[in-house]
GROMACS .gro file of C-alpha atoms in nm:
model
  262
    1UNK     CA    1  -0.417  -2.918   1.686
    2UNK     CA    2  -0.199  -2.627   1.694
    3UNK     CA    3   0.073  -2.665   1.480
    4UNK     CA    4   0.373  -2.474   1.619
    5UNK     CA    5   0.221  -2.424   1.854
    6UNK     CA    6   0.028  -2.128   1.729
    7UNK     CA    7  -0.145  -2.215   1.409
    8UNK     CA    8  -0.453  -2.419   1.387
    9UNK     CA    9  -0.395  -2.729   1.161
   10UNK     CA   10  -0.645  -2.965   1.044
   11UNK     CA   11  -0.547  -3.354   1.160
   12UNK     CA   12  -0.782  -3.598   0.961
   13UNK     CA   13  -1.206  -3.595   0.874
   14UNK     CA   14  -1.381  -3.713   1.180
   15UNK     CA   15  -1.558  -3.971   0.911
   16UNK     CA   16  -1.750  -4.138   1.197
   17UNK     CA   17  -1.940  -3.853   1.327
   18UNK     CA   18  -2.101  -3.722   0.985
   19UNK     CA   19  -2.414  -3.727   0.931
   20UNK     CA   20  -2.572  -4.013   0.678
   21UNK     CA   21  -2.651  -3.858   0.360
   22UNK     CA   22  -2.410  -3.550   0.394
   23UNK     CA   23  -2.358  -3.490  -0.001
   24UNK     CA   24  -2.009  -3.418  -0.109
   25UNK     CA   25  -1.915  -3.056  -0.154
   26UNK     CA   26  -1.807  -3.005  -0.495
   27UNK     CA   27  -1.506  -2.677  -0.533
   28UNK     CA   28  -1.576  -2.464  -0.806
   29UNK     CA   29  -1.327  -2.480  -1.140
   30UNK     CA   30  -1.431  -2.146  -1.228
   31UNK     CA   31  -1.451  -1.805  -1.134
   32UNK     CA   32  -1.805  -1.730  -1.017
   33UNK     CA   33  -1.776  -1.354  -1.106
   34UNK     CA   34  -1.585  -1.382  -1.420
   35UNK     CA   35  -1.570  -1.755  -1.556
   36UNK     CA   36  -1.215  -1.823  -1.541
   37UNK     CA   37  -1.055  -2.125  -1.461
   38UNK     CA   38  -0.934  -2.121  -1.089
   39UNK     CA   39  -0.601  -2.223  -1.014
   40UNK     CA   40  -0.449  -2.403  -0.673
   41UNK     CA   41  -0.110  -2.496  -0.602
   42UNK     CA   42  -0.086  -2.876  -0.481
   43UNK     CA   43   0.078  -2.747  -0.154
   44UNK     CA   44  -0.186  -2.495  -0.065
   45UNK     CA   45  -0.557  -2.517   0.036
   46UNK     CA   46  -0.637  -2.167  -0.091
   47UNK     CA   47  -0.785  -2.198  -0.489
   48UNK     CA   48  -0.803  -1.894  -0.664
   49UNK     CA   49  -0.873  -1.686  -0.984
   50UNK     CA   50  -0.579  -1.533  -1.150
   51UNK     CA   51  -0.740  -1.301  -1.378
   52UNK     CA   52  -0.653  -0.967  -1.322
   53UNK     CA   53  -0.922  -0.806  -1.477
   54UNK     CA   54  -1.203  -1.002  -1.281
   55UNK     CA   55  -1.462  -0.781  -1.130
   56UNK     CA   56  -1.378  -0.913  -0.742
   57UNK     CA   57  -1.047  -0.963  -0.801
   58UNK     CA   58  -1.005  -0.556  -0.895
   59UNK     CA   59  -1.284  -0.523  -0.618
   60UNK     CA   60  -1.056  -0.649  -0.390
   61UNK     CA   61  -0.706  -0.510  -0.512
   62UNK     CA   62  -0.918  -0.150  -0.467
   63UNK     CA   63  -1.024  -0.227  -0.061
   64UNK     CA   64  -0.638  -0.325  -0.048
   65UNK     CA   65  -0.477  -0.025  -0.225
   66UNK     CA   66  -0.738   0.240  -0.021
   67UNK     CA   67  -0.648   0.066   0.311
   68UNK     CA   68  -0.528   0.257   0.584
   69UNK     CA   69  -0.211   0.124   0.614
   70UNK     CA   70  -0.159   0.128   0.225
   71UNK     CA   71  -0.254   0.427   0.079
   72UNK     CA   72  -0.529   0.534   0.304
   73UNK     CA   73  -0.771   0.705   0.054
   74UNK     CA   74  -1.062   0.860   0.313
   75UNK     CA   75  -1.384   0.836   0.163
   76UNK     CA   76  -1.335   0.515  -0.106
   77UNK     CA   77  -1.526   0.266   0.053
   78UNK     CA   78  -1.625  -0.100  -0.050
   79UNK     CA   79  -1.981   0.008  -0.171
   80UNK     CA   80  -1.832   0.310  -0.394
   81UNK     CA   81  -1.596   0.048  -0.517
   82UNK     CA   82  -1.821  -0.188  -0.628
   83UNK     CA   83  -2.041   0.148  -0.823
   84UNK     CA   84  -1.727   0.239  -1.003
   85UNK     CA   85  -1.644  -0.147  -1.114
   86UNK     CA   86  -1.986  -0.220  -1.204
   87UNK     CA   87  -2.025   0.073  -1.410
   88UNK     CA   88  -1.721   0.007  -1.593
   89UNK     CA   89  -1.554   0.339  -1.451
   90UNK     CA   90  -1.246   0.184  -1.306
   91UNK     CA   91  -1.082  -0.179  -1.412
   92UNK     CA   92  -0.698  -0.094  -1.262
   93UNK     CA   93  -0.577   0.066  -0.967
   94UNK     CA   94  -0.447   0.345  -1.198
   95UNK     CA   95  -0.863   0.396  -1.343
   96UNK     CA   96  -0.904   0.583  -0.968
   97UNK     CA   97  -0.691   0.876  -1.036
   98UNK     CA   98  -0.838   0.956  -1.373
   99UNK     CA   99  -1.204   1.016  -1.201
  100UNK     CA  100  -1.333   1.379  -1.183
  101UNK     CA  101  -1.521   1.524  -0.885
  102UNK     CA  102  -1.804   1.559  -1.154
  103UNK     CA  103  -1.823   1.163  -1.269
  104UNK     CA  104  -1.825   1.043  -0.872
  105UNK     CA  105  -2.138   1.311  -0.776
  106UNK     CA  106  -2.277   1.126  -1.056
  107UNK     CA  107  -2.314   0.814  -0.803
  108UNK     CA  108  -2.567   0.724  -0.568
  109UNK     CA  109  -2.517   0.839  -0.246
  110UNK     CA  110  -2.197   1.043  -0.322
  111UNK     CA  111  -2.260   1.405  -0.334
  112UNK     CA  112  -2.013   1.695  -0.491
  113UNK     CA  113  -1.917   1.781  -0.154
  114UNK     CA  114  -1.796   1.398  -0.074
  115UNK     CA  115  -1.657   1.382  -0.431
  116UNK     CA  116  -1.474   1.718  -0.403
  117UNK     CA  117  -1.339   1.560  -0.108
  118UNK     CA  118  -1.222   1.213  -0.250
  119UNK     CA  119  -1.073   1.398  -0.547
  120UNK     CA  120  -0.877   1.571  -0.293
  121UNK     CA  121  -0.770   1.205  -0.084
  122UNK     CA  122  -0.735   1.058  -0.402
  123UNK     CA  123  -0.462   1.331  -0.521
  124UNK     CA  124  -0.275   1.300  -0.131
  125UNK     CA  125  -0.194   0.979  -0.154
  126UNK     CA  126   0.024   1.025  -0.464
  127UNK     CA  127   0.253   1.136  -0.176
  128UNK     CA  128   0.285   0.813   0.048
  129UNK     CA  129   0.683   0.635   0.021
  130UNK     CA  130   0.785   0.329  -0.209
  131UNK     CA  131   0.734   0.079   0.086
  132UNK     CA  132   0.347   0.204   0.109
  133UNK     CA  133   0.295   0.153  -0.208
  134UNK     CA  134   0.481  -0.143  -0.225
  135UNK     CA  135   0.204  -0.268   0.014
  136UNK     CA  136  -0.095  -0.121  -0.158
  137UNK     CA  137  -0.031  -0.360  -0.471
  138UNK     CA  138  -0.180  -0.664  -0.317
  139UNK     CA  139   0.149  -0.875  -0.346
  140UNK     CA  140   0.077  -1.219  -0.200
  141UNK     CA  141   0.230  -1.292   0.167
  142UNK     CA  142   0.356  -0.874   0.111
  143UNK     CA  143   0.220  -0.712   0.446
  144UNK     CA  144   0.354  -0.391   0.600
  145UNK     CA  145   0.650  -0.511   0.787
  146UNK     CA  146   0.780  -0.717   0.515
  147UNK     CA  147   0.703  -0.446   0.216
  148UNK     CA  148   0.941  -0.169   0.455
  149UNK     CA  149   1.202  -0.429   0.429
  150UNK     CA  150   1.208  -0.464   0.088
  151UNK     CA  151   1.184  -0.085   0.021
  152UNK     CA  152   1.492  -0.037   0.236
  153UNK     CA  153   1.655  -0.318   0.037
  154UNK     CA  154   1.535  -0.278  -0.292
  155UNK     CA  155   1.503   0.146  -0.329
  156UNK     CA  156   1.331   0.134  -0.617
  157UNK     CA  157   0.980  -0.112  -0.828
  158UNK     CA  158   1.292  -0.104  -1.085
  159UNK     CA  159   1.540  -0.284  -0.851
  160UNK     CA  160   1.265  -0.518  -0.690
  161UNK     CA  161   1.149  -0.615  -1.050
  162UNK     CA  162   1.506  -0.713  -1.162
  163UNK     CA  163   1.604  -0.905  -0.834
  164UNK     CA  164   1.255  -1.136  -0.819
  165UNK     CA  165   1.237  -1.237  -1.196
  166UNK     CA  166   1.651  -1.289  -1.263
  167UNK     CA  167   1.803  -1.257  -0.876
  168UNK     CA  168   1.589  -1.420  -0.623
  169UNK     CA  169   1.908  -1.457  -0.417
  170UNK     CA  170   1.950  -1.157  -0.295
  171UNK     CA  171   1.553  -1.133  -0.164
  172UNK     CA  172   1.624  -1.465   0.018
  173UNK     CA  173   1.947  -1.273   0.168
  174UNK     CA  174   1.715  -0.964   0.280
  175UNK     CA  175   1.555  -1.034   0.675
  176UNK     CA  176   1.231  -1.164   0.706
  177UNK     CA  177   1.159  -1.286   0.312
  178UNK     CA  178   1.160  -1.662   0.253
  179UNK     CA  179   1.074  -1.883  -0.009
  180UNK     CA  180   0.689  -1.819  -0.017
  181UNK     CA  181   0.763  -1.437  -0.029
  182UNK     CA  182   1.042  -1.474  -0.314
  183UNK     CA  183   0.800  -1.666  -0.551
  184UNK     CA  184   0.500  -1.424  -0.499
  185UNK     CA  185   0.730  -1.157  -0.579
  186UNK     CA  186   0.859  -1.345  -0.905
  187UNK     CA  187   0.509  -1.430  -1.012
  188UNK     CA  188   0.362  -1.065  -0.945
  189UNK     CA  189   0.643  -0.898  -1.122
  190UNK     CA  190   0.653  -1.151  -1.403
  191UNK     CA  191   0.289  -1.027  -1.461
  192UNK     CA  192   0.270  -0.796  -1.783
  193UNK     CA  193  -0.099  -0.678  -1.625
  194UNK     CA  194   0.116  -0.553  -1.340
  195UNK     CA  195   0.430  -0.400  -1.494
  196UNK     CA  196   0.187  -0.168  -1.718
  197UNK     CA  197  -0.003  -0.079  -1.423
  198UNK     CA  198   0.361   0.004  -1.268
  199UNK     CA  199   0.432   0.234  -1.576
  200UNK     CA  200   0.088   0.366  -1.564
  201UNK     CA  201   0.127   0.478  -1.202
  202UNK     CA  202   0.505   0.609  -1.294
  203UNK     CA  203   0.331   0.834  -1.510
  204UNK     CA  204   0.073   0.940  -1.284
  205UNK     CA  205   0.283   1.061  -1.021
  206UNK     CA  206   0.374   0.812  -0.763
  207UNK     CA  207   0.653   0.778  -0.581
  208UNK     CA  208   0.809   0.396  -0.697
  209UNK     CA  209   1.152   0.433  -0.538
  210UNK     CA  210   1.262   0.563  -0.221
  211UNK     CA  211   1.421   0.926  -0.241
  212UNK     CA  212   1.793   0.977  -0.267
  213UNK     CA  213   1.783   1.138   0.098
  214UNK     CA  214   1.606   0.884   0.279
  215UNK     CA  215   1.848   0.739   0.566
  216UNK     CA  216   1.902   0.403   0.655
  217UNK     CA  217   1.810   0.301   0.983
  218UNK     CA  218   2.063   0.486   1.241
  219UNK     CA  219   2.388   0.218   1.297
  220UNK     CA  220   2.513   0.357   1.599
  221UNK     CA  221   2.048   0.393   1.785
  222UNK     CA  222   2.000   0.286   2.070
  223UNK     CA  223   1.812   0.006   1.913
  224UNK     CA  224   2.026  -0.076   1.630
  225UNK     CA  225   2.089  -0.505   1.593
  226UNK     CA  226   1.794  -0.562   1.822
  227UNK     CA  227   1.426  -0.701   1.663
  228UNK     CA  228   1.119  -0.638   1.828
  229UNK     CA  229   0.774  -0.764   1.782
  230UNK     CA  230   0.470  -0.561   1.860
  231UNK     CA  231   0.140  -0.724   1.963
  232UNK     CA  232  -0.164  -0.611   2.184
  233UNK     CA  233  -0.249  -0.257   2.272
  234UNK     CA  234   0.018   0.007   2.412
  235UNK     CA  235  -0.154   0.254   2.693
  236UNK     CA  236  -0.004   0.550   2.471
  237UNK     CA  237   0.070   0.496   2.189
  238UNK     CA  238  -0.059   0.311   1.827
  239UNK     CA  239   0.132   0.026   1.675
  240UNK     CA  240   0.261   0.168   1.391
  241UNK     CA  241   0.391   0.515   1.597
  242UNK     CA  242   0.631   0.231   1.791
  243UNK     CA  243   0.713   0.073   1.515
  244UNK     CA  244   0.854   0.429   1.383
  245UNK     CA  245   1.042   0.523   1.711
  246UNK     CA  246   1.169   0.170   1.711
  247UNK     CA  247   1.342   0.203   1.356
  248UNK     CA  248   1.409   0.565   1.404
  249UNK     CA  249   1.651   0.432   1.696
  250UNK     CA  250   1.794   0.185   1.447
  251UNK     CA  251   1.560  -0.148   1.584
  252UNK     CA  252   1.363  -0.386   1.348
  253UNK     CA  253   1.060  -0.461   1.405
  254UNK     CA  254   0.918  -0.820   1.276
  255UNK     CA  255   0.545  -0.952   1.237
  256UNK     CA  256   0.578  -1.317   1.433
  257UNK     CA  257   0.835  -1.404   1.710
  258UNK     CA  258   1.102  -1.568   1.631
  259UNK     CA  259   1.488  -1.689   1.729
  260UNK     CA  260   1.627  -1.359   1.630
  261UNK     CA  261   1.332  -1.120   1.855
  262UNK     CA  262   1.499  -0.955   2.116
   0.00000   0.00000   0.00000
């Protein structure tokens, strides 16, 4: 059934119509790709491993963090990925920006034009705001609305850090972060793994707090106290450039309708 009327939920096992002799299927308790023991919350259905330095789980945090809508690194694909964790060339996020042109010709099917090339994506994206990179982490339940909210309401990884592990409060007072989002936060942040990797990308260049110029959205725009949510295609425009005139004119823009969607 759809539960609120949007979401498929699962009612009961239709017992009666399986077929005789169906064996049981049995969840792993460890990690195929690394061996650790895999971890699920008693309210979720999801079970996962938690070790950061898995092989799939930095797989995975890499296909996040190159995304388009993260930090949109051109030319990092989920095959070079995999050649650069397999090889023991990367195991953070931080590993990427200490490759040379030289050591990525050096893979299959990557030649020192390509490399030259991802060097040169690799160095752009040290550019990209606080709320892209916010994104690019992986945060649980953190997606691209949500992680511009935070920026604008936490400037800074410094400020975000010190309100999820001591003032969870104030990210339950900021729009569109509940519960769910609050305790992801607190568990990411309470991560030592991820507060070196934090430092390490400090030190490397990126930008982890908004700059002191960057305005607030417009009080007095023409959108300014209304929310809007974007869905479908627009005949001339992409998502994301509406989303930026909407906020530009002081609007919101949310990922789910809701009470408060103009």
């Amino acid at each position: 059934r759809k539960a609120g009327e949007i979401i498929p939920e699962v009612v009961r096992v239709v017992t009666e119509l399986r077929t005789a002799g169906a064996p049981a299927v049995q969840l792993p308790d460890h990690c195929p790709a690394c061996g650790s023991e895999l971890v699920r919350a008693p309210e979720e259905a999801a079970t996962r491993c938690i070790n950061n330095s898995c092989p799939a789980q930095v797989k995975g945090a890499m296909r996040q963090w190159v995304s388009r809508a993260a930090m949109d690194v051109d030319g990092l694909g989920s095959r070079t990925i995999a050649l650069l964790v397999e090889r023991g060339l990367v195991s953070s996020l931080s590993d990427l920006y200490r490759l040379d042109a030289a050591t990525l010709a050096s893979l299959e099917g990557m030649g020192k034009r390509s490399a030259e090339k991802l060097v040169a994506a690799l160095e752009h994206s040290r550019q990209h705001p606080w709320h892209r990179l916010l994104f690019a982490l992986g945060i649980r339940n953190i997606g691209p609305v949500n992680a511009k909210a935070l920026a604008a309401a936490f400037p800074s990884a410094a400020a975000l850090s010190q309100a999820a592990l001591h003032d969870p409060e104030t990210l339950l007072a900021t729009y569109g972060i509940g519960k769910e989002i609050a305790e992801a936060l607190a568990e990411w942040f309470g991560n030592p793994t991820n507060q070196s990797l934090l430092q390490d990308l400090k030190v490397l260049g990126f930008h982890l707090e908004a700059p002191a110029s960057a305005a607030e959205n417009p009080a007095g725009g023409l959108f300014s106290g209304k929310t809007f949510v974007l869905t479908g295609t627009l005949p001339s425009l992409k998502r994301s450039d509406a989303q930026a005139l909407i906020e530009a004119a002081g609007g919101k823009v949310s990922g789910s309708v809701s009470k408060k969607t103009s």
